[in-house]
Amino acid sequence: MIPVNTPVFNGNEEKYLVDCIRSGWISSEGSYVTRFEREFASYIGMDHGVAVSNGSAALDIALEAIGLNEGDEVIMPTFTIISPAFSVLRTGAKIVLVDMDNDTWNMALDEVESKITPKTKAIIAVHIYGLTSNLKRLREICDKKGIILIEDAAEAHGQEVFGKKVGSYGDISTFSFYPNKTITTGEGGIVLTRDVKLAEKARELRNLSFKPSKRRFVHYSFGWNYRMTNLQAAIGCAQLENIEEHIRKKKLIGKLYTEQLKGIPGVQLPLEKTNFSVNNYWVFGIVLDDEEKAIYVQEELGKHGIGTRPFFWSMHEQPVFNELGLFLGEHYPIAERLSRCGFYLPSGLGLNETEIQSVCQAFRNLINQ
Ligand SMILES: *Cc1c(COP(=O)(O)O)cnc(C)c1O
């Protein structure tokens, strides 16, 4: 059995966890939380970190913190996990979708520009599978028009664009630490920003909107309990100590798959690099030229004990949104192709070279049939 993901704990995870238990500090009040916030923010190159219970919670907080009003428009990619779409709709703002770039599988920036209106308040860039759009260009677009840039960088820990870390381009950016991400805390997420006001707001929203300066248990606005525990942060601190090793391993997995799978007709592999970054292969995605073939190959790999995951399903084709009357009649051909013909191969940090060879062998046999 080769699962689609296997996390690794090669560092101080156990030691720090034992420390939490022996000291009795297990809730969000423990000191690993502030340490993790400080160290992760500094690693990415942002001033403030607000650790939360998961990456979707981080997006809820980011979208709420920027203060959207009804009628405001938020531009985002149609090909993404559903979390950012839920977060936007919960604020009452309107989603404006954009199709993807055929090669990077990230948001097409020409289309972003064409969809900006006077009502555009924010743009969410969701980095896909270890690559991003050209964030320098996107930053310039936002600066020119006074638009807030939010990065959902859950799939791009440590990735760099023009030598600068992803997650530092946004006014506010979010990460997830789910077990399939480059570093994990079991469940967990973080909101990063340079703006002290946004950071303060995010801290309040994470904690039921308790206001540190006011009488306890008197509240002036809505909030959530989205706090991260000291146990999670302890694992996060240990994982962060090894993040460069994790990224090196992801890149090695990507390189080995690419070497063994390139040149097969009808099989699109992830780009090795763009003119602004080098793929760090959060996962190794594959897009076939035919939907039925893609389904068949995933099923057969499963029968051989090889785990795969289909690509995201586009936002404009989500039943939950269509039933609300959203995105009806909208079409985004590249996203539709990716979601139907794409899937990813085992890409976890625990994967070894022999396993990669078996996956490639099985894949090639199926494609050649
Ligand atoms: C994983 C992921 C999330 C959600 O993170 P959770 O911690 O699972 O809530 C959000 N955005 C992207 C792009 C992701 O890959």
Coordinates of C-alpha atoms and ligand atoms in Angstrom, one line a residue:
M1 CA 0.0 0.0 0.0
I2 CA 1.4 3.4 -1.0
P3 CA -0.8 6.1 0.6
V4 CA -1.3 9.5 -1.1
N5 CA 0.2 11.1 2.0
T6 CA 2.4 10.1 4.9
P7 CA 3.6 12.8 7.3
V8 CA 7.1 12.6 9.0
F9 CA 8.1 13.5 12.5
N10 CA 11.9 13.4 12.4
G11 CA 12.7 16.2 15.0
N12 CA 11.7 17.4 18.4
E13 CA 7.9 16.8 18.0
E14 CA 7.8 14.2 20.8
K15 CA 10.1 16.1 23.1
Y16 CA 8.0 19.3 22.8
L17 CA 4.8 17.5 23.3
V18 CA 6.0 15.8 26.4
D19 CA 7.1 19.2 27.6
C20 CA 3.5 20.5 27.2
I21 CA 2.1 17.5 29.2
R22 CA 4.6 17.6 32.0
S23 CA 4.3 21.4 32.4
G24 CA 0.5 21.2 32.2
W25 CA 0.3 23.9 29.4
I26 CA -1.9 22.3 26.8
S27 CA -4.4 25.0 25.8
S28 CA -3.9 28.1 23.6
E29 CA -2.4 29.9 26.6
G30 CA 0.9 27.9 26.3
S31 CA 4.1 29.5 25.2
Y32 CA 4.6 27.3 22.1
V33 CA 1.8 29.2 20.5
T34 CA 3.5 32.6 20.7
R35 CA 6.8 31.0 19.7
F36 CA 5.3 29.3 16.7
E37 CA 3.6 32.5 15.6
R38 CA 6.8 34.5 15.9
E39 CA 9.0 31.9 14.2
F40 CA 6.6 31.1 11.3
A41 CA 5.9 34.8 10.6
S42 CA 9.6 35.5 10.7
Y43 CA 10.4 32.5 8.4
I44 CA 7.9 33.9 5.8
G45 CA 9.0 37.5 6.3
M46 CA 5.8 39.0 7.9
D47 CA 5.6 40.9 11.1
H48 CA 2.6 39.3 12.9
G49 CA 1.3 35.7 13.1
V50 CA -2.0 34.6 14.5
A51 CA -2.1 30.8 14.9
V52 CA -5.6 29.3 14.5
S53 CA -7.3 25.9 14.5
N54 CA -7.0 25.2 10.8
G55 CA -6.4 26.8 7.4
S56 CA -10.1 27.3 6.6
A57 CA -10.5 29.2 9.9
A58 CA -7.5 31.3 8.9
L59 CA -9.4 32.3 5.7
D60 CA -12.6 33.1 7.7
I61 CA -10.6 35.4 9.9
A62 CA -8.7 37.0 7.0
L63 CA -11.9 37.8 5.0
E64 CA -13.7 39.0 8.1
A65 CA -10.8 41.1 9.3
I66 CA -10.5 43.2 6.1
G67 CA -14.0 44.5 6.6
L68 CA -16.0 43.7 3.5
N69 CA -19.5 45.1 2.9
E70 CA -22.4 43.8 1.0
G71 CA -21.9 44.6 -2.7
D72 CA -18.1 44.4 -2.5
E73 CA -16.6 42.1 -5.0
V74 CA -13.8 39.6 -4.3
I75 CA -11.9 38.1 -7.2
M76 CA -10.7 34.5 -6.8
P77 CA -9.8 31.4 -8.9
T78 CA -12.6 29.0 -9.7
F79 CA -10.1 26.1 -9.4
T80 CA -9.4 25.9 -5.6
I81 CA -10.4 24.1 -2.4
I82 CA -13.8 25.5 -1.4
S83 CA -12.6 27.2 1.9
P84 CA -11.9 30.7 0.5
A85 CA -15.3 30.7 -1.3
F86 CA -17.1 29.9 1.9
S87 CA -15.2 32.6 3.7
V88 CA -16.1 35.3 1.2
L89 CA -19.8 34.3 1.0
R90 CA -20.1 34.4 4.8
T91 CA -19.1 38.0 4.8
G92 CA -21.9 38.8 2.4
A93 CA -19.5 40.0 -0.4
K94 CA -19.8 38.8 -4.0
I95 CA -17.4 36.3 -5.6
V96 CA -16.1 37.0 -9.1
L97 CA -14.4 34.0 -10.5
V98 CA -11.4 33.7 -12.8
D99 CA -10.1 30.8 -14.9
M100 CA -6.7 29.3 -14.6
D101 CA -3.4 29.4 -16.5
N102 CA -3.1 26.2 -18.6
D103 CA 0.5 25.5 -17.5
T104 CA 0.9 26.7 -13.9
W105 CA -2.8 25.8 -13.0
N106 CA -2.9 29.0 -11.1
M107 CA -5.1 32.1 -11.6
A108 CA -4.7 33.7 -15.0
L109 CA -3.7 37.3 -14.3
D110 CA -4.9 38.8 -17.6
E111 CA -8.3 37.6 -16.7
V112 CA -8.0 39.0 -13.2
E113 CA -7.2 42.5 -14.6
S114 CA -10.2 42.3 -17.0
K115 CA -12.6 41.5 -14.1
I116 CA -11.6 44.4 -11.8
T117 CA -14.4 46.9 -11.3
P118 CA -14.8 49.9 -9.0
K119 CA -16.5 47.4 -6.6
T120 CA -13.4 45.1 -6.4
K121 CA -12.3 45.2 -2.8
A122 CA -10.0 42.2 -2.6
I123 CA -8.3 39.5 -4.7
I124 CA -7.5 36.1 -3.3
A125 CA -4.6 34.2 -4.9
V126 CA -4.8 30.5 -4.0
H127 CA -1.4 29.0 -4.7
I128 CA -1.9 25.6 -6.4
Y129 CA 0.1 22.4 -5.7
G130 CA 3.4 24.2 -5.1
L131 CA 3.3 26.8 -7.9
T132 CA 1.8 30.3 -7.9
S133 CA 0.8 33.1 -10.3
N134 CA 3.3 35.9 -10.8
L135 CA 2.8 37.5 -7.4
K136 CA 5.0 40.5 -8.2
R137 CA 2.7 41.4 -11.0
L138 CA -0.4 40.7 -9.0
R139 CA 0.9 42.9 -6.1
E140 CA 1.5 45.7 -8.6
I141 CA -2.1 45.3 -10.0
C142 CA -3.5 45.5 -6.5
D143 CA -1.3 48.5 -5.5
K144 CA -2.3 50.5 -8.6
K145 CA -6.0 50.0 -7.8
G146 CA -6.0 50.1 -4.0
I147 CA -7.2 46.5 -3.8
I148 CA -6.4 44.2 -0.8
L149 CA -4.3 41.1 -1.7
I150 CA -5.0 37.9 0.2
E151 CA -2.7 34.9 -0.3
D152 CA -4.0 31.4 0.5
A153 CA -0.5 29.9 0.7
A154 CA -1.6 26.5 2.3
E155 CA 0.1 24.6 -0.5
A156 CA 3.2 26.7 -0.9
H157 CA 5.1 26.8 2.4
G158 CA 8.6 28.1 1.7
Q159 CA 8.0 28.7 -2.0
E160 CA 9.7 31.8 -3.4
V161 CA 8.7 34.2 -6.2
F162 CA 11.5 36.4 -7.4
G163 CA 13.5 35.2 -4.4
K164 CA 10.9 36.4 -1.9
K165 CA 8.8 34.0 0.2
V166 CA 5.2 33.4 -0.9
G167 CA 2.8 34.6 1.9
S168 CA 4.8 37.8 2.2
Y169 CA 3.3 39.4 -1.0
G170 CA -0.2 39.7 0.5
D171 CA -1.7 42.3 2.8
I172 CA -2.8 39.3 4.7
S173 CA -2.0 35.7 4.0
T174 CA -3.0 32.3 5.4
F175 CA -1.5 28.9 5.7
S176 CA -2.8 25.4 6.8
F177 CA -0.9 22.8 8.8
Y178 CA -3.1 19.9 8.0
P179 CA -1.1 16.6 7.9
N180 CA -0.6 16.6 4.1
K181 CA 0.9 20.1 4.1
T182 CA 4.6 20.8 4.0
I183 CA 4.7 21.2 7.8
T184 CA 1.9 20.0 10.0
T185 CA 0.4 20.6 13.4
G186 CA -2.3 17.8 13.0
E187 CA -4.9 20.4 12.4
G188 CA -3.9 24.0 12.4
G189 CA -3.4 27.3 10.4
I190 CA -2.1 30.8 10.7
V191 CA -2.9 34.3 9.6
L192 CA 0.1 36.5 8.7
T193 CA 0.2 40.3 8.1
R194 CA 2.4 43.3 8.5
D195 CA -0.5 45.5 9.6
V196 CA -0.7 45.7 13.4
K197 CA -4.4 46.6 13.2
L198 CA -5.3 43.6 11.1
A199 CA -3.3 41.4 13.4
E200 CA -5.2 42.7 16.4
K201 CA -8.5 42.2 14.7
A202 CA -7.5 38.6 13.7
R203 CA -6.5 37.9 17.4
E204 CA -9.9 39.1 18.5
L205 CA -11.8 37.2 15.9
R206 CA -10.0 34.0 16.8
N207 CA -11.0 34.4 20.4
L208 CA -14.8 35.1 20.5
S209 CA -14.0 38.8 20.1
F210 CA -12.8 39.2 23.6
K211 CA -11.2 42.7 23.8
P212 CA -8.1 42.7 25.9
S213 CA -8.7 46.4 26.8
K214 CA -12.3 45.9 27.9
R215 CA -14.0 44.1 30.8
R216 CA -13.9 40.4 30.3
F217 CA -17.1 38.7 29.0
V218 CA -18.4 42.0 27.6
H219 CA -18.4 41.7 23.7
Y220 CA -18.8 44.3 21.0
S221 CA -18.7 42.1 17.9
F222 CA -19.0 38.5 16.6
G223 CA -16.1 36.1 16.7
W224 CA -15.2 32.4 16.8
N225 CA -13.2 30.1 18.9
Y226 CA -10.6 29.3 16.3
R227 CA -7.7 29.0 18.8
M228 CA -4.7 26.7 18.2
T229 CA -3.6 24.6 21.2
N230 CA -0.2 24.5 22.7
L231 CA 0.0 20.8 21.8
Q232 CA -0.5 21.7 18.1
A233 CA 2.0 24.6 18.3
A234 CA 4.6 22.4 20.0
I235 CA 4.5 20.0 17.0
G236 CA 4.6 23.1 14.7
C237 CA 7.7 24.4 16.3
A238 CA 9.5 21.1 15.9
Q239 CA 8.3 20.8 12.2
L240 CA 9.4 24.3 11.4
E241 CA 12.9 23.4 12.6
N242 CA 13.0 20.9 9.7
I243 CA 11.1 22.8 7.0
E244 CA 14.0 23.1 4.6
E245 CA 14.5 19.4 4.8
H246 CA 10.8 18.9 4.1
I247 CA 11.0 21.2 1.0
R248 CA 14.1 19.5 -0.2
K249 CA 12.3 16.1 0.0
K250 CA 9.2 17.5 -1.9
K251 CA 11.5 18.8 -4.6
L252 CA 13.3 15.4 -4.8
I253 CA 9.9 13.6 -5.2
G254 CA 8.9 16.0 -7.9
K255 CA 12.3 15.5 -9.7
L256 CA 12.1 11.7 -9.6
Y257 CA 8.5 11.6 -10.9
T258 CA 9.3 14.1 -13.6
E259 CA 12.3 12.1 -14.8
Q260 CA 10.3 8.9 -15.0
L261 CA 7.1 10.2 -16.4
K262 CA 8.1 12.9 -18.9
G263 CA 7.4 12.6 -22.6
I264 CA 4.4 10.3 -22.4
P265 CA 1.9 11.4 -25.0
G266 CA -1.4 12.7 -23.5
V267 CA 0.1 13.2 -20.1
Q268 CA 0.6 16.8 -18.8
L269 CA 3.1 17.1 -15.8
P270 CA 3.6 20.0 -13.5
L271 CA 5.9 22.8 -14.8
E272 CA 9.4 22.4 -13.4
K273 CA 9.7 26.1 -13.2
T274 CA 8.4 29.5 -14.3
N275 CA 10.3 32.6 -15.0
F276 CA 9.6 33.7 -11.4
S277 CA 9.9 30.5 -9.4
V278 CA 10.9 26.9 -9.2
N279 CA 8.2 24.3 -8.4
N280 CA 8.5 22.9 -4.9
Y281 CA 5.9 20.2 -5.7
W282 CA 3.6 20.3 -2.7
V283 CA 2.0 17.4 -4.5
F284 CA 2.8 15.9 -7.9
G285 CA -0.2 16.5 -10.1
I286 CA -0.9 14.9 -13.5
V287 CA -3.5 15.9 -16.1
L288 CA -4.5 13.4 -18.8
D289 CA -6.1 14.3 -22.1
D290 CA -9.3 12.4 -21.4
E291 CA -11.7 12.3 -18.5
E292 CA -12.6 8.6 -18.7
K293 CA -9.0 7.7 -18.9
A294 CA -8.2 9.8 -15.8
I295 CA -11.0 8.0 -13.8
Y296 CA -9.9 4.6 -15.1
V297 CA -6.2 5.2 -14.2
Q298 CA -7.1 6.4 -10.7
E299 CA -9.3 3.4 -10.1
E300 CA -6.7 0.9 -11.4
L301 CA -3.9 2.5 -9.3
G302 CA -6.2 2.2 -6.3
K303 CA -6.5 -1.6 -7.1
H304 CA -2.7 -1.8 -7.1
G305 CA -2.7 -0.2 -3.6
I306 CA -1.5 3.2 -4.9
G307 CA -3.4 6.2 -3.4
T308 CA -4.4 9.2 -5.6
R309 CA -6.6 12.2 -5.1
P310 CA -8.6 13.9 -7.9
F311 CA -8.0 17.6 -8.5
F312 CA -10.3 20.2 -7.0
W313 CA -13.8 20.6 -8.4
S314 CA -14.3 24.2 -9.7
M315 CA -16.3 26.7 -7.7
H316 CA -18.7 27.5 -10.6
E317 CA -19.7 23.8 -10.8
Q318 CA -20.3 23.3 -7.0
P319 CA -23.9 22.1 -6.4
V320 CA -23.9 24.1 -3.1
F321 CA -23.4 27.4 -4.9
N322 CA -25.5 26.6 -8.0
E323 CA -28.4 25.9 -5.7
L324 CA -28.0 29.4 -4.4
G325 CA -28.2 30.7 -7.9
L326 CA -24.5 31.5 -8.1
F327 CA -22.3 31.1 -11.2
L328 CA -25.1 29.7 -13.3
G329 CA -24.1 29.5 -17.0
E330 CA -20.5 30.5 -16.2
H331 CA -17.8 28.5 -17.9
Y332 CA -14.1 28.3 -17.3
P333 CA -12.7 25.8 -19.8
I334 CA -9.2 25.3 -18.3
A335 CA -10.5 24.8 -14.8
E336 CA -13.2 22.4 -16.1
R337 CA -10.5 20.3 -17.9
L338 CA -8.2 20.3 -14.8
S339 CA -11.0 19.2 -12.5
R340 CA -12.1 16.4 -14.8
C341 CA -8.7 15.1 -16.1
G342 CA -6.4 15.9 -13.2
F343 CA -5.3 13.9 -10.1
Y344 CA -2.2 13.7 -8.0
L345 CA 0.1 10.8 -7.2
P346 CA 1.5 9.8 -3.7
S347 CA 3.5 12.9 -2.6
G348 CA 3.9 12.6 1.1
L349 CA 7.2 13.3 2.9
G350 CA 7.4 9.6 4.0
L351 CA 7.5 8.4 0.3
N352 CA 10.8 6.6 -0.7
E353 CA 12.5 6.1 -4.1
T354 CA 11.4 2.5 -4.5
E355 CA 7.8 3.5 -4.0
I356 CA 8.1 6.3 -6.6
Q357 CA 9.5 3.7 -9.0
S358 CA 6.5 1.3 -8.4
V359 CA 4.0 4.1 -8.9
C360 CA 5.6 5.2 -12.2
Q361 CA 5.8 1.6 -13.4
A362 CA 2.1 1.0 -12.6
F363 CA 1.2 4.4 -14.2
R364 CA 3.1 3.7 -17.4
N365 CA 1.7 0.2 -17.8
L366 CA -1.9 1.6 -17.5
I367 CA -1.3 4.5 -19.9
N368 CA 0.3 2.1 -22.5
Q369 CA -2.7 -0.3 -22.5
Ligands
LIG1 C1 -5.6 22.6 2.8 C2 -6.0 23.9 2.3 C3 -6.9 24.8 2.9 C4 -7.6 24.4 4.2 O1 -6.9 24.1 5.2 P1 -7.6 23.2 6.4 O2 -6.5 23.3 7.5 O3 -7.8 21.8 5.9 O4 -8.8 23.9 6.8 C5 -7.1 26.0 2.4 N1 -6.6 26.3 1.2 C6 -5.8 25.5 0.5 C7 -5.3 26.0 -0.8 C8 -5.5 24.3 1.0 O5 -4.8 23.4 0.3

